[in-house]
XYZ file of N, CA and C in Angstrom:
729
model
N 0.842 -1.188 0.000
C 0.000 0.000 0.000
C 0.879 1.239 0.000
N 0.475 2.255 -0.758
C 1.339 3.412 -0.909
C 1.431 4.206 0.379
N 2.583 4.858 0.548
C 2.861 5.606 1.771
C 1.808 6.661 2.043
N 1.445 7.465 1.058
C 0.613 8.626 1.333
C -0.791 8.242 1.754
N -1.413 7.270 1.083
C -2.781 6.909 1.428
C -2.872 6.312 2.825
N -1.914 5.436 3.173
C -1.917 4.842 4.512
C -1.569 5.881 5.551
N -0.628 6.747 5.238
C -0.153 7.715 6.227
C -1.211 8.740 6.578
N -2.001 9.167 5.578
C -3.030 10.163 5.848
C -4.027 9.628 6.870
N -4.427 8.353 6.740
C -5.351 7.769 7.715
C -4.712 7.708 9.093
N -3.402 7.449 9.165
C -2.677 7.427 10.438
C -2.693 8.798 11.086
N -2.451 9.852 10.280
C -2.430 11.214 10.803
C -3.805 11.608 11.324
N -4.861 11.303 10.549
C -6.209 11.672 10.968
C -6.594 10.985 12.271
N -6.234 9.715 12.404
C -6.571 8.998 13.634
C -5.867 9.613 14.820
N -4.654 10.146 14.619
C -3.923 10.783 15.721
C -4.570 12.102 16.111
N -4.925 12.922 15.107
C -5.455 14.254 15.386
C -6.826 14.186 16.043
N -7.689 13.301 15.546
C -9.076 13.326 16.007
C -9.385 12.316 17.105
N -8.587 11.280 17.213
C -8.867 10.280 18.238
C -7.907 10.374 19.412
N -6.742 11.025 19.191
C -5.753 11.146 20.246
C -4.894 9.919 20.331
N -3.912 9.947 21.228
C -2.975 8.838 21.370
C -3.034 8.292 22.784
N -2.884 6.984 22.919
C -2.870 6.345 24.233
C -1.540 6.619 24.895
N -1.561 7.064 26.130
C -0.317 7.297 26.854
C 0.135 6.007 27.501
N 1.437 5.775 27.482
C 1.967 4.524 28.005
C 3.451 4.669 28.258
N 3.987 3.797 29.057
C 5.429 3.743 29.248
C 6.052 2.992 28.102
N 7.366 3.095 27.957
C 8.082 2.464 26.851
C 8.016 0.952 26.933
N 8.037 0.339 25.758
C 8.017 -1.114 25.666
C 9.449 -1.617 25.593
N 9.796 -2.596 26.414
C 11.134 -3.163 26.347
C 11.221 -4.101 25.159
N 12.401 -4.224 24.556
C 12.593 -5.122 23.415
C 14.064 -5.501 23.345
N 14.322 -6.571 22.634
C 15.691 -7.020 22.482
C 16.475 -6.066 21.603
N 17.755 -6.026 21.827
C 18.610 -5.181 20.995
C 18.666 -5.735 19.580
N 18.884 -4.833 18.629
C 19.064 -5.238 17.239
C 20.535 -5.151 16.885
N 20.879 -5.683 15.723
C 22.280 -5.611 15.305
C 22.624 -4.279 14.652
N 21.700 -3.307 14.697
C 21.996 -1.980 14.151
C 21.972 -0.897 15.229
N 21.843 -1.307 16.494
C 21.815 -0.324 17.574
C 23.056 0.562 17.597
N 24.183 -0.001 17.238
C 25.427 0.773 17.274
C 25.417 1.915 16.275
N 24.532 1.845 15.261
C 24.465 2.892 14.243
C 23.413 3.948 14.550
N 22.608 3.709 15.583
C 21.493 4.621 15.852
C 21.979 5.901 16.527
N 21.506 7.035 16.021
C 21.849 8.347 16.562
C 20.577 9.031 17.061
N 20.588 9.447 18.314
C 19.429 10.103 18.924
C 19.407 11.580 18.553
N 18.262 12.051 18.060
C 18.053 13.477 17.821
C 17.253 14.081 18.977
N 16.238 13.344 19.432
C 15.448 13.792 20.585
C 15.262 12.616 21.515
N 15.640 12.790 22.775
C 15.528 11.724 23.758
C 14.069 11.379 24.026
N 13.834 10.120 24.345
C 12.476 9.642 24.572
C 11.781 10.404 25.692
N 12.524 10.765 26.736
C 11.891 11.467 27.861
C 11.534 12.915 27.538
N 11.949 13.399 26.358
C 11.592 14.748 25.924
C 10.364 14.752 25.015
N 9.876 13.574 24.655
C 8.745 13.450 23.746
C 7.464 13.293 24.563
N 6.429 14.081 24.307
C 5.174 13.934 25.055
C 4.632 12.512 24.947
N 4.127 11.988 26.035
C 3.637 10.617 26.049
C 2.531 10.385 25.028
N 1.687 11.390 24.800
C 0.581 11.211 23.859
C 1.079 10.964 22.433
N 2.328 11.301 22.164
C 2.856 11.188 20.807
C 3.645 9.900 20.574
N 3.924 9.153 21.641
C 4.729 7.949 21.513
C 3.891 6.736 21.117
N 4.562 5.744 20.593
C 3.920 4.479 20.260
C 3.355 3.837 21.527
N 2.103 3.398 21.478
C 1.495 2.766 22.637
C 1.806 1.266 22.666
N 1.532 0.638 23.781
C 1.891 -0.764 23.991
C 1.302 -1.672 22.934
N 0.035 -1.458 22.601
C -0.666 -2.346 21.672
C -0.636 -1.846 20.230
N 0.123 -0.798 19.982
C 0.140 -0.181 18.648
C 1.278 -0.749 17.794
N 0.991 -0.995 16.536
C 2.003 -1.494 15.600
C 2.632 -0.313 14.871
N 3.962 -0.176 14.909
C 4.592 0.933 14.183
C 4.423 0.771 12.676
N 4.347 1.880 11.970
C 4.229 1.875 10.520
C 5.630 2.000 9.917
N 5.992 1.070 9.050
C 7.315 1.063 8.424
C 7.139 1.164 6.912
N 7.791 2.158 6.309
C 7.660 2.388 4.882
C 9.024 2.380 4.202
N 9.068 1.769 3.031
C 10.256 1.848 2.171
C 10.115 3.058 1.256
N 11.227 3.733 0.966
C 11.208 4.834 0.018
C 12.372 4.731 -0.960
N 12.082 5.040 -2.209
C 13.129 5.147 -3.224
C 13.452 6.611 -3.496
N 12.709 7.513 -2.849
C 12.937 8.956 -2.980
C 12.898 9.543 -1.576
N 14.003 9.385 -0.869
C 14.032 9.718 0.550
C 13.698 11.182 0.805
N 14.258 12.081 0.029
C 14.038 13.508 0.239
C 12.564 13.865 0.132
N 11.887 13.315 -0.885
C 10.478 13.624 -1.103
C 9.601 13.069 0.018
N 9.821 11.811 0.404
C 8.978 11.202 1.428
C 9.287 11.736 2.823
N 10.540 12.118 3.062
C 10.880 12.787 4.323
C 10.104 14.085 4.436
N 10.072 14.854 3.347
C 9.351 16.124 3.372
C 7.847 15.893 3.530
N 7.323 14.845 2.900
C 5.898 14.540 3.031
C 5.520 14.307 4.489
N 6.319 13.517 5.188
C 6.049 13.268 6.604
C 6.157 14.547 7.426
N 7.206 15.318 7.178
C 7.385 16.559 7.931
C 6.236 17.532 7.689
N 5.758 17.618 6.459
C 4.676 18.552 6.146
C 3.340 18.089 6.703
N 3.289 16.849 7.193
C 2.092 16.335 7.857
C 2.281 16.248 9.370
N 3.135 17.115 9.903
C 3.326 17.289 11.339
C 4.007 16.108 12.025
N 4.917 15.449 11.342
C 5.764 14.439 11.966
C 7.200 14.955 11.952
N 7.963 14.614 12.991
C 9.348 15.053 13.038
C 10.263 13.889 13.427
N 11.531 14.005 13.044
C 12.515 12.942 13.234
C 13.032 12.962 14.667
N 13.056 11.771 15.311
C 13.614 11.682 16.667
C 14.944 10.931 16.691
N 15.314 10.312 15.563
C 16.587 9.588 15.498
C 16.704 8.842 14.184
N 17.909 8.352 13.915
C 18.130 7.656 12.652
C 19.294 6.686 12.784
N 19.336 5.717 11.881
C 20.457 4.782 11.785
C 20.849 4.674 10.321
N 22.134 4.677 10.054
C 22.616 4.550 8.690
C 23.905 3.762 8.653
N 24.021 2.862 7.678
C 25.225 2.050 7.563
C 25.373 1.514 6.151
N 26.565 1.044 5.830
C 26.829 0.371 4.564
C 27.265 -1.053 4.876
N 26.611 -2.023 4.246
C 26.939 -3.409 4.542
C 26.517 -4.339 3.428
N 26.634 -5.622 3.690
C 26.253 -6.628 2.708
C 24.734 -6.736 2.620
N 24.266 -7.484 1.636
C 22.827 -7.587 1.373
C 22.066 -8.111 2.585
N 20.896 -7.502 2.833
C 20.010 -7.947 3.891
C 18.601 -8.088 3.322
N 17.811 -8.955 3.904
C 16.440 -9.123 3.437
C 15.591 -7.946 3.903
N 14.566 -7.636 3.117
C 13.635 -6.578 3.484
C 12.965 -6.905 4.821
N 12.631 -8.166 5.012
C 11.984 -8.570 6.270
C 12.854 -8.259 7.482
N 14.167 -8.487 7.346
C 15.068 -8.220 8.462
C 15.179 -6.723 8.727
N 15.283 -5.929 7.659
C 15.382 -4.479 7.823
C 14.130 -3.941 8.505
N 12.968 -4.402 8.044
C 11.718 -3.904 8.613
C 11.534 -4.378 10.051
N 11.979 -5.599 10.347
C 11.894 -6.087 11.729
C 12.771 -5.247 12.653
N 13.980 -4.913 12.206
C 14.861 -4.061 13.004
C 14.274 -2.663 13.176
N 13.657 -2.146 12.105
C 13.038 -0.821 12.175
C 11.917 -0.811 13.209
N 11.119 -1.872 13.248
C 10.032 -1.948 14.229
C 10.571 -2.041 15.656
N 11.678 -2.775 15.834
C 12.278 -2.860 17.172
C 12.769 -1.491 17.630
N 13.372 -0.740 16.705
C 13.818 0.610 17.052
C 12.625 1.484 17.419
N 11.540 1.369 16.655
C 10.335 2.153 16.950
C 9.825 1.850 18.347
N 9.777 0.578 18.698
C 9.252 0.201 20.012
C 10.160 0.673 21.134
N 11.468 0.636 20.904
C 12.398 1.063 21.949
C 12.326 2.565 22.191
N 12.222 3.338 21.101
C 12.293 4.788 21.239
C 10.937 5.478 21.151
N 9.861 4.706 20.949
C 8.521 5.285 20.953
C 8.068 5.873 19.640
N 8.749 5.542 18.543
C 8.397 6.117 17.244
C 7.170 5.436 16.646
N 6.300 6.217 16.047
C 5.118 5.671 15.389
C 5.386 5.295 13.942
N 6.359 5.944 13.321
C 6.631 5.719 11.902
C 8.128 5.565 11.686
N 8.490 4.619 10.830
C 9.888 4.475 10.380
C 9.903 4.539 8.861
N 10.856 5.266 8.333
C 11.049 5.382 6.883
C 12.451 4.880 6.572
N 12.548 3.927 5.631
C 13.878 3.394 5.335
C 14.156 3.359 3.832
N 15.421 3.479 3.506
C 15.879 3.337 2.127
C 16.944 2.251 2.097
N 17.103 1.623 0.925
C 18.037 0.510 0.781
C 18.546 0.534 -0.651
N 19.811 0.927 -0.838
C 20.334 1.158 -2.183
C 21.698 0.496 -2.373
N 21.868 -0.115 -3.516
C 23.150 -0.721 -3.888
C 24.207 0.373 -4.049
N 25.409 0.131 -3.543
C 26.491 1.111 -3.683
C 27.649 0.602 -4.542
N 28.138 -0.615 -4.262
C 29.299 -1.111 -4.992
C 29.472 -2.608 -4.762
N 30.335 -3.212 -5.562
C 30.699 -4.620 -5.381
C 32.192 -4.691 -5.081
N 32.521 -5.345 -3.995
C 33.930 -5.462 -3.599
C 34.403 -6.886 -3.890
N 35.480 -6.965 -4.608
C 35.977 -8.280 -5.031
C 37.432 -8.461 -4.616
N 37.872 -9.709 -4.635
C 39.256 -10.008 -4.273
C 39.503 -11.505 -4.350
N 40.603 -11.889 -3.752
C 41.001 -13.301 -3.795
C 41.335 -13.787 -2.389
N 41.040 -15.026 -2.145
C 41.467 -15.704 -0.930
C 42.119 -17.023 -1.338
N 42.575 -17.766 -0.361
C 43.176 -19.071 -0.663
C 42.166 -20.046 -1.250
N 40.871 -19.698 -1.113
C 39.830 -20.571 -1.642
C 39.324 -20.120 -3.009
N 39.840 -19.004 -3.509
C 39.426 -18.512 -4.816
C 38.951 -17.070 -4.746
N 38.337 -16.610 -5.819
C 37.883 -15.226 -5.904
C 36.535 -15.046 -5.212
N 36.230 -13.789 -4.872
C 34.938 -13.485 -4.281
C 34.460 -12.122 -4.779
N 33.172 -11.912 -4.763
C 32.549 -10.629 -5.110
C 31.369 -10.411 -4.169
N 31.391 -9.326 -3.420
C 30.361 -9.052 -2.426
C 29.683 -7.717 -2.738
N 28.387 -7.758 -2.950
C 27.621 -6.534 -3.173
C 27.355 -5.849 -1.832
N 27.445 -4.523 -1.848
C 27.211 -3.752 -0.623
C 26.115 -2.720 -0.861
N 25.442 -2.364 0.252
C 24.270 -1.496 0.162
C 24.312 -0.445 1.272
N 23.783 0.732 0.960
C 23.523 1.751 1.979
C 22.115 1.546 2.496
N 21.963 1.527 3.813
C 20.641 1.442 4.418
C 20.483 2.579 5.421
N 19.353 3.263 5.362
C 19.053 4.347 6.288
C 17.648 4.158 6.849
N 17.513 4.308 8.160
C 16.221 4.216 8.826
C 16.025 5.474 9.668
N 14.927 6.183 9.438
C 14.594 7.374 10.215
C 13.319 7.107 11.009
N 13.304 7.533 12.269
C 12.157 7.345 13.145
C 11.420 8.665 13.361
N 10.081 8.587 13.384
C 9.251 9.787 13.494
C 8.194 9.634 14.585
N 7.846 10.766 15.193
C 6.660 10.872 16.038
C 5.889 12.108 15.584
N 4.574 12.154 15.860
C 3.787 13.332 15.503
C 3.929 14.420 16.555
N 3.645 15.647 16.137
C 3.525 16.729 17.106
C 2.277 16.497 17.971
N 2.219 17.195 19.082
C 1.058 17.113 19.949
C -0.183 17.630 19.223
N -1.339 17.055 19.551
C -2.591 17.479 18.938
C -2.826 18.970 19.139
N -2.511 19.476 20.321
C -2.724 20.899 20.607
C -1.895 21.781 19.677
N -0.690 21.324 19.321
C 0.149 22.098 18.403
C -0.404 22.031 16.981
N -0.821 20.827 16.562
C -1.345 20.667 15.205
C -2.575 21.542 14.989
N -3.426 21.634 15.997
C -4.675 22.381 15.871
C -4.534 23.860 16.210
N -3.355 24.281 16.641
C -3.129 25.677 17.003
C -3.181 26.573 15.760
N -3.858 27.729 15.826
C -3.846 28.662 14.685
C -2.414 29.068 14.350
N -2.091 29.058 13.078
C -0.711 29.349 12.679
C -0.645 29.715 11.209
N 0.502 30.271 10.797
C 0.741 30.535 9.377
C 0.890 29.217 8.639
N 1.629 28.280 9.247
C 1.792 26.963 8.646
C 3.130 26.723 7.984
N 4.168 27.343 8.510
C 5.500 27.156 7.930
C 6.540 26.941 9.028
N 7.639 26.315 8.636
C 8.870 26.312 9.426
C 9.919 27.025 8.593
N 10.880 27.635 9.244
C 11.857 28.429 8.517
C 13.223 28.321 9.181
N 14.236 28.770 8.463
C 15.601 28.789 8.986
C 16.362 29.955 8.370
N 17.562 30.233 8.930
C 18.435 31.257 8.358
C 18.919 30.826 6.974
N 19.265 31.784 6.147
C 19.877 31.469 4.867
C 21.271 30.904 5.105
N 21.611 29.841 4.398
C 22.986 29.347 4.477
C 23.797 29.906 3.307
N 25.047 29.545 3.210
C 25.924 30.101 2.180
C 25.397 29.803 0.779
N 24.892 28.581 0.585
C 24.364 28.205 -0.727
C 23.140 29.040 -1.092
N 22.253 29.268 -0.103
C 21.054 30.081 -0.351
C 21.439 31.501 -0.745
N 22.415 32.065 -0.043
C 22.813 33.446 -0.319
C 23.428 33.589 -1.709
N 24.214 32.600 -2.090
C 24.807 32.638 -3.431
C 23.736 32.497 -4.510
N 22.805 31.582 -4.291
C 21.758 31.344 -5.280
C 20.824 32.535 -5.427
N 20.439 33.137 -4.289
C 19.494 34.252 -4.316
C 20.166 35.597 -4.525
N 21.504 35.615 -4.404
C 22.255 36.867 -4.525
C 21.761 37.905 -3.513
N 21.570 37.446 -2.256
C 21.193 38.345 -1.182
C 21.646 37.722 0.136
N 21.773 38.569 1.145
C 22.275 38.116 2.437
C 21.200 38.036 3.514
N 20.053 38.656 3.275
C 19.002 38.702 4.296
C 17.763 37.940 3.832
N 16.960 37.548 4.815
C 15.748 36.799 4.528
C 15.725 35.524 5.347
N 14.651 34.762 5.216
C 14.511 33.484 5.903
C 14.000 32.452 4.906
N 14.600 31.283 4.965
C 14.292 30.197 4.024
C 13.145 29.356 4.564
N 12.102 29.142 3.761
C 10.995 28.273 4.175
C 11.427 26.821 4.004
N 11.514 26.090 5.117
C 11.969 24.697 5.073
C 10.819 23.698 5.039
N 9.650 24.084 5.577
C 8.476 23.224 5.566
C 7.229 24.084 5.404
N 6.313 23.626 4.572
C 4.958 24.185 4.513
C 4.010 23.064 4.917
N 3.294 23.244 6.018
C 2.395 22.202 6.501
C 1.158 22.094 5.607
N 0.780 20.854 5.314
C -0.366 20.637 4.439
C -1.650 21.160 5.079
N -2.507 21.742 4.248
C -3.824 22.262 4.632
C -3.718 23.427 5.615
N -2.575 24.097 5.632
C -2.396 25.292 6.449
C -2.681 26.530 5.590
N -2.789 27.723 6.213
C -2.964 28.941 5.421
C -1.851 29.140 4.389
N -0.617 28.874 4.778
C 0.501 29.018 3.840
C 0.397 28.032 2.688
N -0.089 26.826 2.961
C -0.271 25.807 1.928
C -1.242 26.292 0.865
N -2.389 26.810 1.299
C -3.404 27.262 0.348
C -3.033 28.591 -0.311
N -2.092 29.320 0.293
C -1.587 30.542 -0.341
C -0.450 30.237 -1.320
N -0.132 28.931 -1.461
C 0.879 28.449 -2.419
C 2.299 28.876 -2.092
N 2.564 29.113 -0.802
C 3.959 29.226 -0.394
C 4.595 27.844 -0.513
N 5.899 27.806 -0.723
C 6.554 26.527 -1.001
C 7.911 26.451 -0.318
N 8.320 25.218 -0.029
C 9.677 25.013 0.472
C 10.667 25.623 -0.517
N 11.636 26.387 0.000
C 12.625 27.027 -0.854
C 12.364 28.494 -1.105
N 11.125 28.943 -0.819
C 10.851 30.381 -0.928
C 11.636 31.124 0.152
N 12.033 32.352 -0.144
C 12.770 33.172 0.817
C 11.897 34.344 1.238
N 11.551 34.375 2.521
C 10.691 35.439 3.050
C 11.515 36.707 3.228
N 10.994 37.804 2.699
C 11.699 39.086 2.817
C 10.936 40.101 3.671
N 9.609 39.867 3.829
C 8.804 40.825 4.596
C 7.527 40.157 5.094
N 7.132 40.458 6.341
C 5.864 39.992 6.899
C 5.147 41.178 7.521
N 3.960 41.479 6.992
C 3.151 42.600 7.497
C 3.969 43.882 7.617
N 4.774 44.139 6.620
C 5.559 45.371 6.567
C 6.854 45.328 7.348
N 7.109 44.238 8.065
C 8.349 44.104 8.834
C 9.405 43.420 7.968
N 10.544 44.062 7.804
C 11.616 43.480 6.993
C 12.183 42.249 7.691
N 12.356 41.187 6.923
C 12.882 39.944 7.471
C 14.372 39.844 7.171
N 15.169 39.898 8.231
C 16.626 39.826 8.082
C 17.130 38.399 8.270
N 16.457 37.637 9.169
C 16.896 36.285 9.483
C 15.724 35.530 10.125
N 15.991 34.338 10.650
C 14.916 33.538 11.232
C 14.303 34.211 12.459
N 15.099 34.931 13.241
C 14.566 35.622 14.414
C 13.549 36.684 14.025
N 13.743 37.304 12.871
C 12.804 38.323 12.397
C 11.436 37.720 12.113
N 11.414 36.490 11.567
C 10.132 35.827 11.303
C 9.413 35.555 12.625
N 10.160 35.078 13.598
C 9.567 34.805 14.910
C 8.974 36.078 15.496
N 9.716 37.187 15.430
C 9.251 38.463 15.975
C 7.999 38.940 15.257
N 7.976 38.802 13.933
C 6.848 39.288 13.144
C 5.597 38.456 13.323
N 5.739 37.195 13.706
C 4.587 36.301 13.774
C 4.139 35.959 15.190
N 4.900 36.374 16.215
C 4.626 35.912 17.572
C 3.303 36.443 18.127
N 2.803 37.570 17.605
C 1.563 38.125 18.133
C 0.358 37.826 17.244
N 0.533 37.012 16.223
C -0.579 36.651 15.352
C -1.479 35.641 16.040
N -2.779 35.754 15.796
C -3.740 34.814 16.361
C -4.762 34.460 15.287
N -5.714 33.589 15.637
C -6.718 33.164 14.669
C -7.446 34.375 14.083
N -7.497 34.430 12.756
C -8.169 35.527 12.079
C -7.269 36.690 11.716
N -6.037 36.712 12.245
C -5.124 37.808 11.938
C -4.756 37.814 10.451
N -4.811 38.989 9.807
C -4.384 39.063 8.406
C -2.865 39.034 8.308
N -2.364 38.357 7.290
C -0.921 38.246 7.081
C -0.607 38.551 5.615
N 0.365 39.405 5.415
C 0.874 39.658 4.066
C 2.359 39.331 4.058
N 2.735 38.383 3.223
C 4.124 37.938 3.162
C 4.695 38.216 1.786
N 5.834 38.889 1.779
C 6.585 39.050 0.538
C 7.714 38.028 0.540
N 7.898 37.390 -0.606
C 8.905 36.331 -0.682
C 9.500 36.256 -2.077
N 10.688 35.679 -2.140
C 11.378 35.480 -3.413
C 11.266 34.025 -3.834
N 10.958 33.817 -5.121
C 10.963 32.482 -5.711
C 11.624 32.596 -7.089
N 12.733 31.892 -7.234
C 13.502 31.966 -8.485
C 13.886 33.403 -8.826
N 14.205 34.178 -7.775
C 14.664 35.537 -7.966
C 13.575 36.559 -8.207
N 12.310 36.132 -8.233
C 11.186 37.035 -8.492
C 10.405 37.251 -7.206
N 10.110 38.525 -6.892
C 9.367 38.835 -5.674
C 7.880 38.580 -5.873
N 7.271 37.914 -4.906
C 5.842 37.623 -4.911
C 5.229 38.049 -3.590
N 3.903 38.151 -3.572
C 3.190 38.526 -2.351
C 2.055 37.534 -2.107
N 1.924 37.076 -0.879
C 0.819 36.195 -0.473
C 0.075 36.877 0.673
N -1.254 36.965 0.560
C -2.068 37.578 1.609
C -3.155 36.594 2.042
N -3.285 36.366 3.349
C -4.265 35.420 3.861
C -4.496 35.697 5.341
N -5.413 34.954 5.952
C -5.668 35.062 7.392
C -5.176 33.815 8.106
N -4.724 34.001 9.327
C -4.293 32.880 10.164
C -5.524 32.079 10.585
N -5.416 30.756 10.600
C -6.476 29.919 11.171
C -5.894 28.611 11.653
């Protein structure tokens, strides 16, 4: 079953039905634990957002990691950790079983993994020649934001400072880069997009990410917003209300 159709039903069930609170489930270690890197500790994640005792984690394969990562993020899921390694061939069943064990240990509701051939290493031994295919495997773990945050009135974007590449591409030093546009948000329907550079909000010049925070911190449901932004070097304007 495709990622998006299954995932949308998962998101809706979380938003409207809520999540069961529970303590972490113990599980056996996997052979990829040494590769796992924590981004957010389990004790920092709200209990309502963690995998419950009787809940089965959702594990998806992706051949377009960047696109599917963004899809999850734009649907209010965020990464709490990841594992990545290069090794010999493994079965899909084993990868998915390990991904589920990681989800249960760290409380993740969703795991996204990729599995790609990288190279074949060959050589000789006293028993003859050998050729071993190797693969890159990456597993990312996700939890949803709290229901109260998802339902909070907002513009519907995440942003960051411009990096060196952004400044060279846009030929400017100031502004804020839109990194996520949440689906079905005001910004989504105003056709703002990842990669747009915000230059002004309600007449306030945007110099960096802190400027966006300052310009938006007093907005509430129904507040009018006018955003000027650059896309492919052309200035555009989006006007809408917060909801």
